[in-house]
XYZ file of N, CA and C in Angstrom:
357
model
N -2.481 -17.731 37.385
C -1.863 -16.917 36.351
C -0.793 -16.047 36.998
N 0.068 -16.224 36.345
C 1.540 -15.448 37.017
C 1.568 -13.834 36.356
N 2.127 -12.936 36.495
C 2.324 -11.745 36.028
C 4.020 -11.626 35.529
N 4.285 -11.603 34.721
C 5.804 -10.713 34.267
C 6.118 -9.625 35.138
N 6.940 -9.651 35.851
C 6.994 -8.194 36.448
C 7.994 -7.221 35.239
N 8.657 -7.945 33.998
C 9.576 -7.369 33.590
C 8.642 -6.270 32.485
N 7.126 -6.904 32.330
C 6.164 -6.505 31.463
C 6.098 -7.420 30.016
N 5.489 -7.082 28.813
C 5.382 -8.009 27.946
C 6.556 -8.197 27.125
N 7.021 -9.395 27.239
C 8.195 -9.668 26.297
C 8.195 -8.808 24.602
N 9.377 -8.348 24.358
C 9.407 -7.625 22.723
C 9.245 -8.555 21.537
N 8.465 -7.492 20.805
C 8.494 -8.111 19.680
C 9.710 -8.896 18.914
N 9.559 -10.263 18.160
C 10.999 -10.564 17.427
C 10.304 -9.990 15.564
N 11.230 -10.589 14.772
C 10.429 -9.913 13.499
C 10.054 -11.936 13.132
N 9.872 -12.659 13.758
C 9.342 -14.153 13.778
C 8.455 -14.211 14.310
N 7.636 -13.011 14.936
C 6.720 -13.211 15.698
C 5.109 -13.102 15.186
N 4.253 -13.821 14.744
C 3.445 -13.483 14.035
C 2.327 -12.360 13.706
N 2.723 -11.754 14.783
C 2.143 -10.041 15.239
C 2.335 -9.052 14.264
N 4.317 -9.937 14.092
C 4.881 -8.848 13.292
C 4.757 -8.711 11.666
N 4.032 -9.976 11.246
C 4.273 -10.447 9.995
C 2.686 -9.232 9.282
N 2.060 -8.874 9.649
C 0.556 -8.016 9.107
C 2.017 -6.050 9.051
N 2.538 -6.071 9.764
C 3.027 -4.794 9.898
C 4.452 -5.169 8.842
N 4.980 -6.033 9.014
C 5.878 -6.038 7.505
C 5.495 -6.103 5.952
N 4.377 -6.667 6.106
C 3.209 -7.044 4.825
C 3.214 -5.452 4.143
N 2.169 -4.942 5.015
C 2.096 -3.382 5.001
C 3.024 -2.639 4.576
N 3.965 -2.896 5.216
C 5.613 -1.742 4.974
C 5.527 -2.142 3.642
N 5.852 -3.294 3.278
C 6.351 -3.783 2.240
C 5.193 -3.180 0.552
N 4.213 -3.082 1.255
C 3.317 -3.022 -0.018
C 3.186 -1.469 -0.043
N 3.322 -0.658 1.186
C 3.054 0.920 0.598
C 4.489 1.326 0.596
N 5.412 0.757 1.252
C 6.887 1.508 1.124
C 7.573 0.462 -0.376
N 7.617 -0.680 -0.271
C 8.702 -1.254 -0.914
C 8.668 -0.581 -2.819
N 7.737 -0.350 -2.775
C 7.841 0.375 -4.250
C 8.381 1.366 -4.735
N 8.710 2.273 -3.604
C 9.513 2.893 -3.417
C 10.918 2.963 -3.388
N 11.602 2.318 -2.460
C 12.134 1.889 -2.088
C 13.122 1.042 -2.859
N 12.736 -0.433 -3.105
C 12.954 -0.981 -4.150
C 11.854 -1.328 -5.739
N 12.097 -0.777 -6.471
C 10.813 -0.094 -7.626
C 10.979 -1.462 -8.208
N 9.114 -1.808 -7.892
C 8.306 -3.235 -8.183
C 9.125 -3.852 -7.866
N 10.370 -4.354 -7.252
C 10.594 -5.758 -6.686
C 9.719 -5.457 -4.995
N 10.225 -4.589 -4.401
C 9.634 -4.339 -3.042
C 8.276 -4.280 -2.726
N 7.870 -3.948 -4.345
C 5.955 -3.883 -4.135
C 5.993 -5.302 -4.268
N 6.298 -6.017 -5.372
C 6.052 -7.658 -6.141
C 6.051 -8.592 -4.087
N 7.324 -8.122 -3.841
C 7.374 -9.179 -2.394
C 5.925 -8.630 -1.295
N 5.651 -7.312 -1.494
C 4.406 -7.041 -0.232
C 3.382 -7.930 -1.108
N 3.182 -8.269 -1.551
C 2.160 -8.349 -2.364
C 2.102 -9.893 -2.129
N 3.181 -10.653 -2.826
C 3.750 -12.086 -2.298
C 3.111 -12.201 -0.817
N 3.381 -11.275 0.041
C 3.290 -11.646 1.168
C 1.680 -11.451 2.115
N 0.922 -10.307 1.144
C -0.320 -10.464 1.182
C -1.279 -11.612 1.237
N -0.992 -11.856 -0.354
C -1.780 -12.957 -0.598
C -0.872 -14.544 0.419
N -0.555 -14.358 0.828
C 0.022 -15.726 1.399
C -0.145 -15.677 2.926
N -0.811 -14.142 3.620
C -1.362 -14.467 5.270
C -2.393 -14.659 4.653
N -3.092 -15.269 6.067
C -4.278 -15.192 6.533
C -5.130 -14.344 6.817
N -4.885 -12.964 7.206
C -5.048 -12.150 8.353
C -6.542 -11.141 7.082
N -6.394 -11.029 6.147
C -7.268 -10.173 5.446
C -7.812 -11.607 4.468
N -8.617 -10.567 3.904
C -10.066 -10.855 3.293
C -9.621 -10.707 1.776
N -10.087 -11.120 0.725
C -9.746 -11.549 -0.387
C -9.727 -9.889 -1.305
N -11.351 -9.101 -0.513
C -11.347 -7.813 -0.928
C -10.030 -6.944 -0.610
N -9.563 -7.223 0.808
C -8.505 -6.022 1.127
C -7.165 -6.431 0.696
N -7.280 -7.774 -0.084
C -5.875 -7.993 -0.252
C -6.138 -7.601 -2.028
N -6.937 -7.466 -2.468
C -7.751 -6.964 -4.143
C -6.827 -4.954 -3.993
N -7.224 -4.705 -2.676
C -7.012 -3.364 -2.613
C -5.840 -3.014 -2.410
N -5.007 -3.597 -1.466
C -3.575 -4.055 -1.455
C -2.483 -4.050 -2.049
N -2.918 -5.003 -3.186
C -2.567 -5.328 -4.424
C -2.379 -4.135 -5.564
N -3.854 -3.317 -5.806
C -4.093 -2.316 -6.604
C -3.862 -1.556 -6.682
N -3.073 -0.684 -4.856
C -3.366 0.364 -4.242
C -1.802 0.936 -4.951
N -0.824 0.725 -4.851
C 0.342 1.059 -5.438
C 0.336 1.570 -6.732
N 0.102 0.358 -7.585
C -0.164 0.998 -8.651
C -0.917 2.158 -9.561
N -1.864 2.179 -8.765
C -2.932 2.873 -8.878
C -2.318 4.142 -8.628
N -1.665 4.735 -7.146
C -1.122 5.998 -6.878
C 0.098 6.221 -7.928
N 0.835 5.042 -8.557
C 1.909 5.730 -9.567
C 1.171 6.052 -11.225
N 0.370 5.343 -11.361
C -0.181 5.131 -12.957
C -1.369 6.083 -12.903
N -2.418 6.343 -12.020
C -3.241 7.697 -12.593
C -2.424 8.756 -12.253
N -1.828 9.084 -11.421
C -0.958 10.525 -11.827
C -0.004 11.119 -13.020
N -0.026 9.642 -13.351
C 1.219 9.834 -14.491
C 0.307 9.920 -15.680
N -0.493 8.902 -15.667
C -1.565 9.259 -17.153
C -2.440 10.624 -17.286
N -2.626 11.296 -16.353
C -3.036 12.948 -16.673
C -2.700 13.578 -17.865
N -1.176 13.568 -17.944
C -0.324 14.534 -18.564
C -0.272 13.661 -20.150
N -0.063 12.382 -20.271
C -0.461 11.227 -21.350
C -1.622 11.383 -22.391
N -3.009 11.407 -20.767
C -4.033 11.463 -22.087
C -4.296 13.217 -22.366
N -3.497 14.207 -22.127
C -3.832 15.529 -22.322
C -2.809 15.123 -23.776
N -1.867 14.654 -23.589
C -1.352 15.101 -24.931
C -1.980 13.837 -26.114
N -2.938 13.059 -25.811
C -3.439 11.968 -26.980
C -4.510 12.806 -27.268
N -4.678 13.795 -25.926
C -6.364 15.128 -26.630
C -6.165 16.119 -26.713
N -4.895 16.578 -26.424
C -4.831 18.059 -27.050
C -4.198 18.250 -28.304
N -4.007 19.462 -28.712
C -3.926 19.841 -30.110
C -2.510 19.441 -30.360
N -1.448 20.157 -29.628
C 0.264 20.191 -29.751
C 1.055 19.915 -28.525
N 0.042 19.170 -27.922
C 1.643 18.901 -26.553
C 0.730 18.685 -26.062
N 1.046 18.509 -24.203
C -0.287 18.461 -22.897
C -0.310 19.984 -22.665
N -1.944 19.951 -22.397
C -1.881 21.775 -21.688
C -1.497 21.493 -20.608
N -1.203 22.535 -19.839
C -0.770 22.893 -18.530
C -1.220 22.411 -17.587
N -2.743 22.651 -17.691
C -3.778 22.148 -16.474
C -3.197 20.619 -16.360
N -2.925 19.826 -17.494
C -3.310 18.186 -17.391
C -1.548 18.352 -16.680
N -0.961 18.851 -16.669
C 0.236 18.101 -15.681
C 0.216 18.544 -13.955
N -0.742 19.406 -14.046
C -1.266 20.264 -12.747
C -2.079 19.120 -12.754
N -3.225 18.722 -13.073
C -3.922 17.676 -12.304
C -3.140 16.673 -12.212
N -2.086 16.282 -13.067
C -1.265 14.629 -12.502
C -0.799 15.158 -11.358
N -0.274 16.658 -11.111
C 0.633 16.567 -9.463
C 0.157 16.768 -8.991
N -1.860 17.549 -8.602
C -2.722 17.253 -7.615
C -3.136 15.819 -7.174
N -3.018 15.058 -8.986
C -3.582 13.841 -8.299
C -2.316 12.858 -7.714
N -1.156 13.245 -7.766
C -0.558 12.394 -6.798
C -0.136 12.844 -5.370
N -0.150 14.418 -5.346
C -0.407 14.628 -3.892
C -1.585 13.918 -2.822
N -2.362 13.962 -3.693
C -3.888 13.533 -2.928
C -3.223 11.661 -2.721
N -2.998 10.981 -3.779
C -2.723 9.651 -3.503
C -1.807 9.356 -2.562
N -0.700 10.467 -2.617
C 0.112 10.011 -1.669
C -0.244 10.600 -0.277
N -0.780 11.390 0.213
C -0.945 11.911 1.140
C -2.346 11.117 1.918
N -3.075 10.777 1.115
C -4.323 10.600 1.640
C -4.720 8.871 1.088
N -4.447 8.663 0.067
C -4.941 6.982 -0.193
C -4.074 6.368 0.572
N -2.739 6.324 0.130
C -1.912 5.619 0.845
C -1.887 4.936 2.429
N -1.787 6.302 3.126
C -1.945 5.928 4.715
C -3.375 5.964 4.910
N -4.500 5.999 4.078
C -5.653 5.492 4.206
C -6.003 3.831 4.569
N -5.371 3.605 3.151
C -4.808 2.159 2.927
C -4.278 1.276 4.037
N -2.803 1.815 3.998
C -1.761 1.547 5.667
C -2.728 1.290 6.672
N -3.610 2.136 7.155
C -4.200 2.007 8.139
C -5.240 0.867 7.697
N -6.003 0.654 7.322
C -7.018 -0.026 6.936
C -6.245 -1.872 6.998
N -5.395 -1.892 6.374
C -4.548 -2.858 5.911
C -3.881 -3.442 7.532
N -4.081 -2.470 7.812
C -2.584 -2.948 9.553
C -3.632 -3.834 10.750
N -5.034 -2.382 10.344
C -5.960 -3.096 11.557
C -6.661 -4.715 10.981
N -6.955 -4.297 9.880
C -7.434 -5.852 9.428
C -6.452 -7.037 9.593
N -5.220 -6.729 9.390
C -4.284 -7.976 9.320
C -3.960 -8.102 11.236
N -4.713 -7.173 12.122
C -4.483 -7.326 13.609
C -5.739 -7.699 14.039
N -6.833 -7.770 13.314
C -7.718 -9.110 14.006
C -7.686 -10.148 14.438
């Protein structure tokens, strides 16, 4: 066995190492980024490795949506139950609950998602 003295050759973005860490980008950033086409392609690109399990690509899949659509429905179902508008509280809980999603599900997710697709 020979050694590189130059150390380990760099990553290319063809390299199949790289394809679990573009997956990822693509499914917690691209929605952002580019709104539902950028999620639609992480997602494409989920289900089409190998690298995860049918559950984490279920979560994957869900996880986006999920952080834009319960924050936003707070303020929705306050005004389908309150008397004359949304109360206050219900648009205060949509922007607690998307601080919390974005801060904490998300790169929950990211992480969860990066190491499984690096098994």
């Amino acid at each position: 066995m020979t050694v590189d003295p130059n150390g380990p050759a760099p990553r290319s973005a063809g390299d199949p190492d790289a394809y679990p860490v573009l997956t990822v980008l693509m499914l917690m950033l691209g929605g952002f980024v580019l709104p539902f086409v950028g999620w639609l392609a992480g997602v494409v690109m989920l289900w089409t490795g190998r690298a995860w399990t049918v559950g984490e690509k279920w979560l994957g899949t869900l996880v986006w949506p999920a952080v834009v659509i319960v924050p936003a429905s707070a303020p929705v179902f306050g005004v389908l139950i309150g008397p004359a508008g949304a109360p206050a509280w219900t648009i205060g809980v949509g922007l607690v609950l998307a601080a919390v999603a974005v801060l904490v599900v998300l790169p929950w997710t990211f992480v969860r998602l990066l190491r499984a697709g690096r098994r």
